[in-house]
GROMACS .gro file of C-alpha atoms in nm:
model
  463
    1MET     CA    1   1.793   1.450  -2.342
    2ALA     CA    2   1.644   1.567  -2.027
    3ARG     CA    3   1.336   1.752  -1.915
    4GLU     CA    4   1.412   1.961  -1.610
    5LYS     CA    5   1.207   2.168  -1.375
    6ASP     CA    6   1.335   2.431  -1.124
    7ALA     CA    7   1.125   2.452  -0.830
    8ASP     CA    8   1.165   2.766  -0.627
    9ARG     CA    9   0.833   2.700  -0.457
   10ARG     CA   10   0.654   2.593  -0.160
   11VAL     CA   11   0.636   2.211  -0.089
   12ARG     CA   12   0.343   2.082   0.114
   13GLY     CA   13   0.276   2.432   0.237
   14LYS     CA   14   0.630   2.482   0.389
   15PRO     CA   15   0.850   2.776   0.258
   16VAL     CA   16   1.175   2.682   0.077
   17HIS     CA   17   1.462   2.723   0.322
   18GLN     CA   18   1.705   2.999   0.199
   19PRO     CA   19   2.068   2.971   0.298
   20GLY     CA   20   2.178   3.218   0.568
   21THR     CA   21   1.837   3.242   0.726
   22GLU     CA   22   1.792   3.141   1.095
   23ALA     CA   23   1.471   2.935   1.041
   24GLU     CA   24   1.541   2.571   0.943
   25GLY     CA   25   1.332   2.453   0.650
   26PRO     CA   26   1.300   2.117   0.489
   27THR     CA   27   1.590   1.923   0.336
   28ARG     CA   28   1.673   2.066   0.001
   29ALA     CA   29   1.689   1.786  -0.253
   30VAL     CA   30   1.747   1.739  -0.622
   31VAL     CA   31   1.522   1.463  -0.772
   32ILE     CA   32   1.661   1.274  -1.088
   33VAL     CA   33   1.420   1.029  -1.276
   34PRO     CA   34   1.627   0.816  -1.497
   35VAL     CA   35   1.428   0.674  -1.806
   36LEU     CA   36   1.604   0.368  -1.945
   37THR     CA   37   1.553   0.311  -2.309
   38ARG     CA   38   1.636  -0.059  -2.251
   39GLN     CA   39   1.623  -0.289  -1.954
   40PRO     CA   40   1.955  -0.381  -1.775
   41ARG     CA   41   2.085  -0.716  -1.861
   42GLY     CA   42   1.917  -0.989  -1.662
   43ASP     CA   43   1.634  -0.753  -1.543
   44ASP     CA   44   1.395  -0.806  -1.824
   45ASP     CA   45   1.115  -1.041  -1.801
   46THR     CA   46   0.983  -1.124  -2.152
   47SER     CA   47   0.726  -1.362  -2.030
   48ARG     CA   48   0.550  -1.086  -1.838
   49PRO     CA   49   0.564  -0.780  -2.041
   50ARG     CA   50   0.495  -0.447  -1.850
   51LEU     CA   51   0.300  -0.161  -1.948
   52THR     CA   52   0.515   0.141  -2.023
   53ARG     CA   53   0.474   0.424  -1.764
   54SER     CA   54   0.488   0.789  -1.886
   55ALA     CA   55   0.798   0.990  -1.796
   56GLU     CA   56   0.546   1.257  -1.671
   57ALA     CA   57   0.378   1.007  -1.431
   58ARG     CA   58   0.715   0.882  -1.300
   59HIS     CA   59   0.840   1.223  -1.243
   60ASP     CA   60   0.520   1.318  -1.056
   61GLU     CA   61   0.536   1.027  -0.844
   62ALA     CA   62   0.910   1.080  -0.754
   63VAL     CA   63   0.830   1.425  -0.651
   64GLY     CA   64   0.524   1.286  -0.449
   65LEU     CA   65   0.746   1.044  -0.268
   66ALA     CA   66   0.999   1.323  -0.185
   67SER     CA   67   0.732   1.542  -0.058
   68ALA     CA   68   0.573   1.258   0.154
   69ILE     CA   69   0.853   1.303   0.401
   70ASP     CA   70   0.867   1.683   0.360
   71LEU     CA   71   1.175   1.704   0.138
   72ASP     CA   72   1.201   2.030  -0.073
   73PRO     CA   73   1.269   1.926  -0.426
   74ILE     CA   74   1.444   2.243  -0.544
   75HIS     CA   75   1.532   2.081  -0.873
   76THR     CA   76   1.382   1.792  -1.071
   77ALA     CA   77   1.493   1.633  -1.397
   78VAL     CA   78   1.377   1.348  -1.613
   79VAL     CA   79   1.690   1.204  -1.782
   80THR     CA   80   1.682   0.957  -2.080
   81VAL     CA   81   1.963   0.694  -2.037
   82ASN     CA   82   2.048   0.508  -2.343
   83ASP     CA   83   2.360   0.323  -2.200
   84PRO     CA   84   2.333   0.270  -1.828
   85ARG     CA   85   2.694   0.306  -1.676
   86PRO     CA   86   2.786   0.036  -1.420
   87ALA     CA   87   2.983   0.301  -1.215
   88THR     CA   88   2.722   0.583  -1.194
   89LEU     CA   89   2.406   0.462  -1.400
   90LEU     CA   90   2.422   0.827  -1.562
   91GLY     CA   91   2.689   0.940  -1.810
   92SER     CA   92   2.977   1.147  -1.683
   93GLY     CA   93   2.840   1.456  -1.857
   94LYS     CA   94   2.516   1.436  -1.667
   95VAL     CA   95   2.684   1.359  -1.340
   96ALA     CA   96   2.911   1.671  -1.379
   97GLU     CA   97   2.594   1.882  -1.481
   98PHE     CA   98   2.405   1.759  -1.164
   99ALA     CA   99   2.728   1.826  -0.941
  100GLU     CA  100   2.712   2.183  -1.056
  101ILE     CA  101   2.340   2.211  -0.977
  102VAL     CA  102   2.399   2.060  -0.641
  103ARG     CA  103   2.678   2.297  -0.566
  104GLU     CA  104   2.491   2.610  -0.693
  105ARG     CA  105   2.150   2.532  -0.529
  106GLN     CA  106   2.330   2.411  -0.207
  107ALA     CA  107   2.135   2.085  -0.212
  108GLU     CA  108   2.175   1.841   0.071
  109LEU     CA  109   2.037   1.537  -0.077
  110VAL     CA  110   2.006   1.375  -0.422
  111ILE     CA  111   1.731   1.125  -0.491
  112VAL     CA  112   1.762   0.891  -0.801
  113ASP     CA  113   1.425   0.733  -0.878
  114HIS     CA  114   1.578   0.406  -0.981
  115PRO     CA  115   1.740   0.112  -0.785
  116LEU     CA  116   2.122   0.171  -0.736
  117THR     CA  117   2.393  -0.073  -0.663
  118PRO     CA  118   2.613  -0.008  -0.358
  119VAL     CA  119   2.889   0.094  -0.609
  120GLN     CA  120   2.686   0.329  -0.808
  121GLN     CA  121   2.551   0.490  -0.493
  122ARG     CA  122   2.908   0.534  -0.351
  123ASN     CA  123   3.034   0.688  -0.667
  124LEU     CA  124   2.745   0.928  -0.715
  125GLU     CA  125   2.791   1.059  -0.361
  126LYS     CA  126   3.166   1.124  -0.435
  127GLU     CA  127   3.097   1.295  -0.752
  128LEU     CA  128   2.804   1.501  -0.640
  129ASN     CA  129   2.930   1.575  -0.289
  130ALA     CA  130   2.591   1.511  -0.140
  131LYS     CA  131   2.399   1.217   0.014
  132VAL     CA  132   2.225   0.999  -0.239
  133LEU     CA  133   1.917   0.794  -0.198
  134ASP     CA  134   1.778   0.567  -0.463
  135ARG     CA  135   1.411   0.463  -0.488
  136THR     CA  136   1.436   0.178  -0.243
  137GLY     CA  137   1.612   0.386   0.011
  138LEU     CA  138   1.349   0.662  -0.026
  139ILE     CA  139   1.053   0.423   0.025
  140LEU     CA  140   1.225   0.276   0.318
  141GLU     CA  141   1.257   0.623   0.479
  142ILE     CA  142   0.895   0.688   0.425
  143PHE     CA  143   0.795   0.364   0.571
  144GLY     CA  144   1.018   0.429   0.872
  145GLU     CA  145   0.835   0.752   0.929
  146ARG     CA  146   0.498   0.620   0.884
  147ALA     CA  147   0.524   0.307   1.103
  148ARG     CA  148   0.331   0.349   1.418
  149THR     CA  149   0.264  -0.009   1.559
  150LYS     CA  150   0.531  -0.234   1.696
  151GLU     CA  151   0.480  -0.472   1.408
  152GLY     CA  152   0.521  -0.210   1.154
  153THR     CA  153   0.825  -0.064   1.317
  154LEU     CA  154   0.987  -0.413   1.326
  155GLN     CA  155   0.903  -0.485   0.969
  156VAL     CA  156   1.065  -0.150   0.857
  157ASP     CA  157   1.368  -0.199   1.065
  158LEU     CA  158   1.418  -0.554   0.927
  159ALA     CA  159   1.389  -0.406   0.564
  160HIS     CA  160   1.631  -0.133   0.640
  161LEU     CA  161   1.887  -0.369   0.778
  162ASN     CA  162   1.846  -0.614   0.486
  163TYR     CA  163   1.894  -0.307   0.251
  164GLN     CA  164   2.207  -0.161   0.436
  165LYS     CA  165   2.381  -0.508   0.466
  166GLY     CA  166   2.513  -0.495   0.107
  167ARG     CA  167   2.600  -0.130   0.124
  168LEU     CA  168   2.855  -0.126   0.423
  169VAL     CA  169   3.129  -0.099   0.160
  170ARG     CA  170   3.063   0.271   0.126
  171SER     CA  171   3.136   0.326   0.511
  172TRP     CA  172   3.414   0.078   0.587
  173THR     CA  173   3.650   0.064   0.301
  174HIS     CA  174   3.899   0.278   0.496
  175LEU     CA  175   3.935   0.045   0.787
  176GLU     CA  176   4.188  -0.234   0.813
  177ARG     CA  177   4.160  -0.570   0.959
  178GLN     CA  178   4.099  -0.608   1.341
  179ARG     CA  179   4.373  -0.803   1.514
  180GLY     CA  180   4.282  -1.167   1.585
  181GLY     CA  181   4.293  -1.329   1.913
  182ALA     CA  182   4.514  -1.639   1.863
  183GLY     CA  183   4.892  -1.654   1.900
  184PHE     CA  184   5.124  -1.385   2.026
  185LEU     CA  185   5.022  -1.101   1.798
  186GLY     CA  186   4.706  -1.265   1.673
  187GLY     CA  187   4.606  -1.378   1.332
  188PRO     CA  188   4.472  -1.146   1.058
  189GLY     CA  189   4.132  -1.161   1.216
  190GLU     CA  190   3.815  -1.027   1.042
  191THR     CA  191   3.775  -0.704   0.854
  192GLN     CA  192   3.569  -0.427   1.004
  193ILE     CA  193   3.315  -0.475   0.723
  194GLU     CA  194   3.301  -0.839   0.823
  195SER     CA  195   3.257  -0.767   1.174
  196ASP     CA  196   2.991  -0.505   1.100
  197ARG     CA  197   2.795  -0.741   0.867
  198ARG     CA  198   2.812  -1.006   1.156
  199ILE     CA  199   2.661  -0.745   1.401
  200LEU     CA  200   2.394  -0.657   1.137
  201GLN     CA  201   2.306  -1.021   1.084
  202ASP     CA  202   2.258  -1.065   1.458
  203LYS     CA  203   2.021  -0.779   1.456
  204ILE     CA  204   1.843  -0.918   1.165
  205ASN     CA  205   1.802  -1.253   1.330
  206LYS     CA  206   1.677  -1.083   1.652
  207LEU     CA  207   1.416  -0.891   1.455
  208LYS     CA  208   1.302  -1.194   1.267
  209HIS     CA  209   1.246  -1.367   1.597
  210GLU     CA  210   1.036  -1.079   1.743
  211LEU     CA  211   0.849  -1.057   1.411
  212GLU     CA  212   0.767  -1.437   1.433
  213THR     CA  213   0.629  -1.369   1.785
  214VAL     CA  214   0.421  -1.100   1.646
  215ARG     CA  215   0.306  -1.319   1.358
  216ARG     CA  216   0.205  -1.599   1.602
  217THR     CA  217  -0.007  -1.337   1.786
  218ARG     CA  218  -0.166  -1.225   1.469
  219ASP     CA  219  -0.254  -1.582   1.387
  220LEU     CA  220  -0.405  -1.626   1.715
  221HIS     CA  221  -0.633  -1.330   1.662
  222ARG     CA  222  -0.708  -1.448   1.294
  223ALA     CA  223  -0.813  -1.784   1.450
  224LYS     CA  224  -1.035  -1.619   1.696
  225ARG     CA  225  -1.205  -1.421   1.421
  226LYS     CA  226  -1.276  -1.739   1.228
  227LYS     CA  227  -1.459  -1.883   1.525
  228VAL     CA  228  -1.696  -1.611   1.500
  229PRO     CA  229  -1.829  -1.638   1.131
  230PHE     CA  230  -1.746  -1.279   1.024
  231PRO     CA  231  -1.604  -1.276   0.671
  232VAL     CA  232  -1.298  -1.051   0.612
  233VAL     CA  233  -1.291  -0.795   0.313
  234ALA     CA  234  -0.950  -0.650   0.246
  235ILE     CA  235  -0.900  -0.313   0.041
  236VAL     CA  236  -0.589  -0.322  -0.168
  237GLY     CA  237  -0.466  -0.075  -0.436
  238TYR     CA  238  -0.195   0.152  -0.559
  239THR     CA  239  -0.077   0.404  -0.299
  240ASN     CA  240  -0.288   0.719  -0.298
  241ALA     CA  241  -0.588   0.535  -0.476
  242GLY     CA  242  -0.817   0.632  -0.190
  243LYS     CA  243  -0.823   0.320   0.032
  244SER     CA  244  -0.818   0.492   0.366
  245THR     CA  245  -1.096   0.739   0.239
  246LEU     CA  246  -1.311   0.445   0.128
  247PHE     CA  247  -1.243   0.257   0.461
  248ASN     CA  248  -1.355   0.566   0.648
  249LYS     CA  249  -1.680   0.595   0.438
  250LEU     CA  250  -1.765   0.239   0.504
  251THR     CA  251  -1.683   0.219   0.863
  252GLY     CA  252  -1.705   0.567   1.000
  253ALA     CA  253  -1.364   0.528   1.134
  254GLY     CA  254  -1.089   0.810   1.161
  255VAL     CA  255  -0.801   0.661   0.967
  256LEU     CA  256  -0.562   0.911   0.831
  257ALA     CA  257  -0.660   0.984   0.482
  258GLU     CA  258  -0.458   1.254   0.292
  259ASP     CA  259  -0.363   1.328  -0.057
  260MET     CA  260  -0.002   1.192  -0.017
  261LEU     CA  261   0.177   0.863  -0.105
  262PHE     CA  262   0.182   0.610   0.180
  263ALA     CA  263  -0.045   0.818   0.410
  264THR     CA  264  -0.131   0.487   0.584
  265LEU     CA  265   0.119   0.219   0.663
  266ASP     CA  266   0.001  -0.002   0.949
  267PRO     CA  267  -0.313  -0.214   0.860
  268THR     CA  268  -0.648  -0.134   1.027
  269LEU     CA  269  -0.937  -0.364   1.089
  270ARG     CA  270  -1.301  -0.258   1.164
  271ARG     CA  271  -1.630  -0.441   1.204
  272VAL     CA  272  -1.890  -0.313   0.967
  273ARG     CA  273  -2.263  -0.413   0.934
  274LEU     CA  274  -2.395  -0.405   0.584
  275PRO     CA  275  -2.745  -0.266   0.483
  276HIS     CA  276  -2.918  -0.595   0.534
  277GLY     CA  277  -2.732  -0.681   0.844
  278THR     CA  278  -2.450  -0.887   0.720
  279PRO     CA  279  -2.144  -0.828   0.959
  280ILE     CA  280  -1.790  -0.825   0.800
  281ILE     CA  281  -1.441  -0.718   0.907
  282LEU     CA  282  -1.291  -0.460   0.684
  283SER     CA  283  -0.921  -0.434   0.645
  284ASP     CA  284  -0.727  -0.133   0.510
  285THR     CA  285  -0.383  -0.238   0.396
  286VAL     CA  286  -0.057  -0.062   0.296
  287GLY     CA  287  -0.057   0.097  -0.054
  288PHE     CA  288   0.129  -0.082  -0.330
  289ILE     CA  289   0.361   0.079  -0.564
  290SER     CA  290   0.560   0.002  -0.878
  291ASP     CA  291   0.893  -0.158  -0.821
  292LEU     CA  292   0.814  -0.228  -0.457
  293PRO     CA  293   1.152  -0.317  -0.296
  294THR     CA  294   1.181  -0.695  -0.236
  295HIS     CA  295   1.300  -0.620   0.109
  296LEU     CA  296   0.969  -0.462   0.186
  297VAL     CA  297   0.775  -0.732   0.018
  298ALA     CA  298   0.943  -0.998   0.244
  299ALA     CA  299   0.928  -0.786   0.562
  300PHE     CA  300   0.568  -0.707   0.515
  301ARG     CA  301   0.461  -1.043   0.431
  302ALA     CA  302   0.311  -1.100   0.782
  303THR     CA  303   0.098  -0.780   0.728
  304LEU     CA  304  -0.006  -0.870   0.380
  305GLU     CA  305  -0.124  -1.214   0.498
  306GLU     CA  306  -0.451  -1.021   0.585
  307VAL     CA  307  -0.498  -0.996   0.213
  308VAL     CA  308  -0.414  -1.368   0.151
  309GLU     CA  309  -0.656  -1.478   0.418
  310ALA     CA  310  -0.939  -1.230   0.316
  311ASP     CA  311  -1.268  -1.383   0.185
  312LEU     CA  312  -1.299  -1.095  -0.051
  313VAL     CA  313  -1.053  -0.843  -0.187
  314ILE     CA  314  -1.149  -0.504  -0.324
  315HIS     CA  315  -0.893  -0.384  -0.573
  316LEU     CA  316  -0.945  -0.019  -0.556
  317ARG     CA  317  -0.808   0.199  -0.852
  318ASP     CA  318  -0.774   0.571  -0.905
  319ILE     CA  319  -0.952   0.596  -1.245
  320SER     CA  320  -0.878   0.952  -1.279
  321ASP     CA  321  -0.495   0.888  -1.293
  322PRO     CA  322  -0.355   0.873  -1.644
  323ASP     CA  323  -0.139   0.565  -1.558
  324THR     CA  324  -0.426   0.373  -1.384
  325ALA     CA  325  -0.376   0.072  -1.618
  326ALA     CA  326  -0.003   0.058  -1.532
  327GLN     CA  327  -0.091   0.103  -1.158
  328ALA     CA  328  -0.347  -0.176  -1.177
  329GLU     CA  329  -0.089  -0.412  -1.338
  330ASP     CA  330   0.156  -0.334  -1.060
  331VAL     CA  331  -0.107  -0.427  -0.797
  332GLU     CA  332  -0.194  -0.750  -0.977
  333ARG     CA  333   0.174  -0.854  -0.993
  334ILE     CA  334   0.200  -0.817  -0.608
  335LEU     CA  335  -0.119  -0.984  -0.547
  336ALA     CA  336   0.001  -1.279  -0.765
  337ASP     CA  337   0.319  -1.293  -0.563
  338LEU     CA  338   0.103  -1.331  -0.266
  339GLY     CA  339  -0.091  -1.623  -0.435
  340VAL     CA  340  -0.407  -1.405  -0.508
  341ASP     CA  341  -0.550  -1.418  -0.864
  342ALA     CA  342  -0.669  -1.080  -0.945
  343GLY     CA  343  -0.875  -1.237  -1.230
  344ASP     CA  344  -1.086  -1.430  -0.999
  345SER     CA  345  -1.415  -1.246  -1.012
  346LYS     CA  346  -1.559  -1.452  -0.741
  347ARG     CA  347  -1.298  -1.340  -0.485
  348VAL     CA  348  -1.179  -1.007  -0.618
  349ILE     CA  349  -1.390  -0.701  -0.691
  350GLU     CA  350  -1.246  -0.419  -0.916
  351VAL     CA  351  -1.360  -0.079  -0.795
  352TRP     CA  352  -1.295   0.244  -0.984
  353ASN     CA  353  -1.250   0.529  -0.736
  354LYS     CA  354  -1.253   0.913  -0.785
  355ILE     CA  355  -1.508   0.886  -1.070
  356ASP     CA  356  -1.616   1.235  -0.963
  357LEU     CA  357  -1.298   1.379  -1.104
  358LEU     CA  358  -1.388   1.277  -1.468
  359ASP     CA  359  -1.611   1.475  -1.705
  360GLU     CA  360  -1.924   1.293  -1.835
  361GLY     CA  361  -1.762   1.199  -2.176
  362ASN     CA  362  -1.465   1.025  -2.010
  363ARG     CA  363  -1.674   0.856  -1.752
  364ALA     CA  364  -1.922   0.722  -2.003
  365ARG     CA  365  -1.621   0.594  -2.231
  366LEU     CA  366  -1.441   0.433  -1.937
  367LEU     CA  367  -1.757   0.253  -1.803
  368ALA     CA  368  -1.824   0.140  -2.160
  369ASP     CA  369  -1.476   0.011  -2.195
  370GLY     CA  370  -1.505  -0.160  -1.858
  371ALA     CA  371  -1.819  -0.340  -1.933
  372ASP     CA  372  -1.628  -0.638  -2.102
  373GLY     CA  373  -1.859  -0.934  -2.156
  374ASN     CA  374  -1.576  -1.157  -2.049
  375LYS     CA  375  -1.547  -1.029  -1.696
  376THR     CA  376  -1.739  -0.879  -1.416
  377PRO     CA  377  -1.781  -0.502  -1.482
  378PRO     CA  378  -1.613  -0.267  -1.233
  379ILE     CA  379  -1.796  -0.061  -0.980
  380ALA     CA  380  -1.760   0.311  -1.026
  381ILE     CA  381  -1.760   0.510  -0.696
  382SER     CA  382  -1.647   0.822  -0.543
  383ALA     CA  383  -1.520   0.770  -0.184
  384VAL     CA  384  -1.538   1.147  -0.112
  385THR     CA  385  -1.894   1.221  -0.252
  386GLY     CA  386  -2.031   0.873  -0.168
  387GLU     CA  387  -2.136   0.809  -0.530
  388GLY     CA  388  -2.178   0.433  -0.592
  389ILE     CA  389  -2.114   0.342  -0.228
  390ASP     CA  390  -2.448   0.183  -0.179
  391VAL     CA  391  -2.400  -0.022  -0.495
  392LEU     CA  392  -2.063  -0.144  -0.357
  393LYS     CA  393  -2.210  -0.235  -0.026
  394ALA     CA  394  -2.487  -0.421  -0.210
  395VAL     CA  395  -2.233  -0.615  -0.406
  396ILE     CA  396  -2.016  -0.705  -0.110
  397GLU     CA  397  -2.317  -0.837   0.077
  398THR     CA  398  -2.432  -1.043  -0.207
  399ARG     CA  399  -2.085  -1.198  -0.239
  400MET     CA  400  -2.084  -1.274   0.136
  401SER     CA  401  -2.425  -1.384   0.202
  402GLY     CA  402  -2.592  -1.452  -0.149
  403GLU     CA  403  -2.867  -1.283  -0.340
  404LEU     CA  404  -3.164  -1.144  -0.147
  405GLU     CA  405  -3.449  -1.376  -0.107
  406ALA     CA  406  -3.816  -1.283  -0.060
  407LEU     CA  407  -4.000  -1.419   0.237
  408THR     CA  408  -4.316  -1.350   0.453
  409VAL     CA  409  -4.296  -1.387   0.830
  410THR     CA  410  -4.612  -1.382   1.061
  411LEU     CA  411  -4.516  -1.285   1.421
  412LYS     CA  412  -4.737  -1.390   1.711
  413PRO     CA  413  -4.792  -1.139   1.990
  414ALA     CA  414  -4.512  -1.312   2.198
  415GLN     CA  415  -4.276  -1.263   1.913
  416LEU     CA  416  -4.324  -0.892   1.836
  417GLY     CA  417  -3.994  -0.825   1.988
  418LEU     CA  418  -3.836  -0.948   1.650
  419VAL     CA  419  -4.002  -0.665   1.446
  420ASP     CA  420  -3.717  -0.419   1.508
  421TRP     CA  421  -3.459  -0.693   1.434
  422LEU     CA  422  -3.646  -0.753   1.089
  423TYR     CA  423  -3.635  -0.395   1.004
  424ARG     CA  424  -3.259  -0.375   1.084
  425ASN     CA  425  -3.159  -0.690   0.892
  426GLY     CA  426  -3.382  -0.694   0.600
  427ASP     CA  427  -3.560  -0.481   0.337
  428VAL     CA  428  -3.935  -0.467   0.449
  429THR     CA  429  -4.173  -0.433   0.158
  430SER     CA  430  -4.499  -0.451   0.346
  431ARG     CA  431  -4.649  -0.497   0.688
  432ALA     CA  432  -4.992  -0.591   0.801
  433ASP     CA  433  -5.131  -0.578   1.164
  434ASN     CA  434  -5.375  -0.849   1.209
  435ASP     CA  435  -5.682  -0.865   1.427
  436ASP     CA  436  -5.535  -1.130   1.664
  437GLY     CA  437  -5.247  -0.909   1.757
  438SER     CA  438  -5.001  -1.083   1.516
  439VAL     CA  439  -4.810  -0.901   1.251
  440THR     CA  440  -4.739  -1.026   0.893
  441ILE     CA  441  -4.428  -0.878   0.734
  442SER     CA  442  -4.297  -0.934   0.381
  443LEU     CA  443  -3.930  -0.856   0.327
  444LYS     CA  444  -3.616  -0.939   0.130
  445ALA     CA  445  -3.310  -1.074   0.308
  446THR     CA  446  -2.983  -1.248   0.246
  447HIS     CA  447  -2.965  -1.617   0.282
  448SER     CA  448  -2.774  -1.588   0.598
  449ALA     CA  449  -3.033  -1.341   0.748
  450ARG     CA  450  -3.319  -1.580   0.651
  451GLU     CA  451  -3.141  -1.861   0.835
  452GLU     CA  452  -3.110  -1.638   1.140
  453ILE     CA  453  -3.474  -1.529   1.123
  454GLU     CA  454  -3.578  -1.897   1.114
  455SER     CA  455  -3.353  -1.975   1.408
  456ARG     CA  456  -3.494  -1.689   1.612
  457LEU     CA  457  -3.854  -1.782   1.547
  458HIS     CA  458  -3.780  -2.139   1.642
  459ARG     CA  459  -3.613  -2.027   1.977
  460LYS     CA  460  -3.930  -1.804   2.039
  461ASN     CA  461  -4.168  -2.086   1.967
  462ASN     CA  462  -3.990  -2.305   2.219
  463GLU     CA  463  -3.988  -2.053   2.498
   0.00000   0.00000   0.00000
């Protein structure tokens, strides 16, 4: 059974390329989304049952991934697979059907939204007569295009080489052994595939060495930040949950924020001062996704260490997405792999973004469901409209600096230079100008701000 969509349409604002025209358009691609009715042998994990993702959501995500690198999905199909074939994953009838579609639509690329073995990928390319990319390969292509920093480029290159190392059989099966160097004619030597794997492994070792150098540099930067007591707050979430939009809203930065998957790849850090003066370092991280390739998890561990080392983690969810629960579970699994317990309410804040896209009925229902007495209720925000941002800032500041404390300060005439600082770092409730020139100010401030006030007053008294 299959649900198919022909897409003679524009993708990301670009016209579909028609054969025979002079202008080159985006690569024409057929997108296949296999839905397995049972897990492959050895791949199921009964100890950690997963939420079932809808076929519609998987289809939309696969098309989104393709569109993220400007491919033109001219034909898409969701295919139910009852008996996965070791040779091609899909049945022979479906393979023949897609081969005809590729030929008729003159597609250059076939995307299979499922991990493929090297043999399956090779066989499908022969049968379909087109380049085939599985889910892992597609994500790697997106990451390769998005990487901007040296570290990001190195990490993507390393993941790509590890991915390709097991797939050289597709390219080198026609080559015989090279001649060895011993004796008159030489021994059998190594096969071309062995030689190529050795070259790849040398490149992998070199990249690992370069990444280790980058990691040590990052550790030095992290150590310097720790000397200055600025807590680190990391934003994590499923890709396209709105992390960069929230980052820009909180910091005023200009980080790329678009409605596309993996719009941001390289991590960004900015210093932010919260409403009552608490300084923090805010970190925007790469988006997570279901079935994130293990090559990428391993390669990006250095980047994800920013999450591990963070004092507070904001788990941002796109609450308007029908699959938000499954997405949250995927994020929690990756956090658990990094050693971060998503259920730790003291360290992790769950934030529901895009609340503005819900009608009043759904909003009230979701907020009521989220107000579980056994855990801290989530914070509902809209990173676009700004709704709930002040509440989020207040919660972050409370976690970092404690609850607001009420205090009254009397400043002598020589200390009046502190008035402006008090207004910027506290919530002033009243002010009285006294006859002797002193000023009495009542305010609410965080515990750390109170300690800073006392320290500044002490220094002024000793001057």
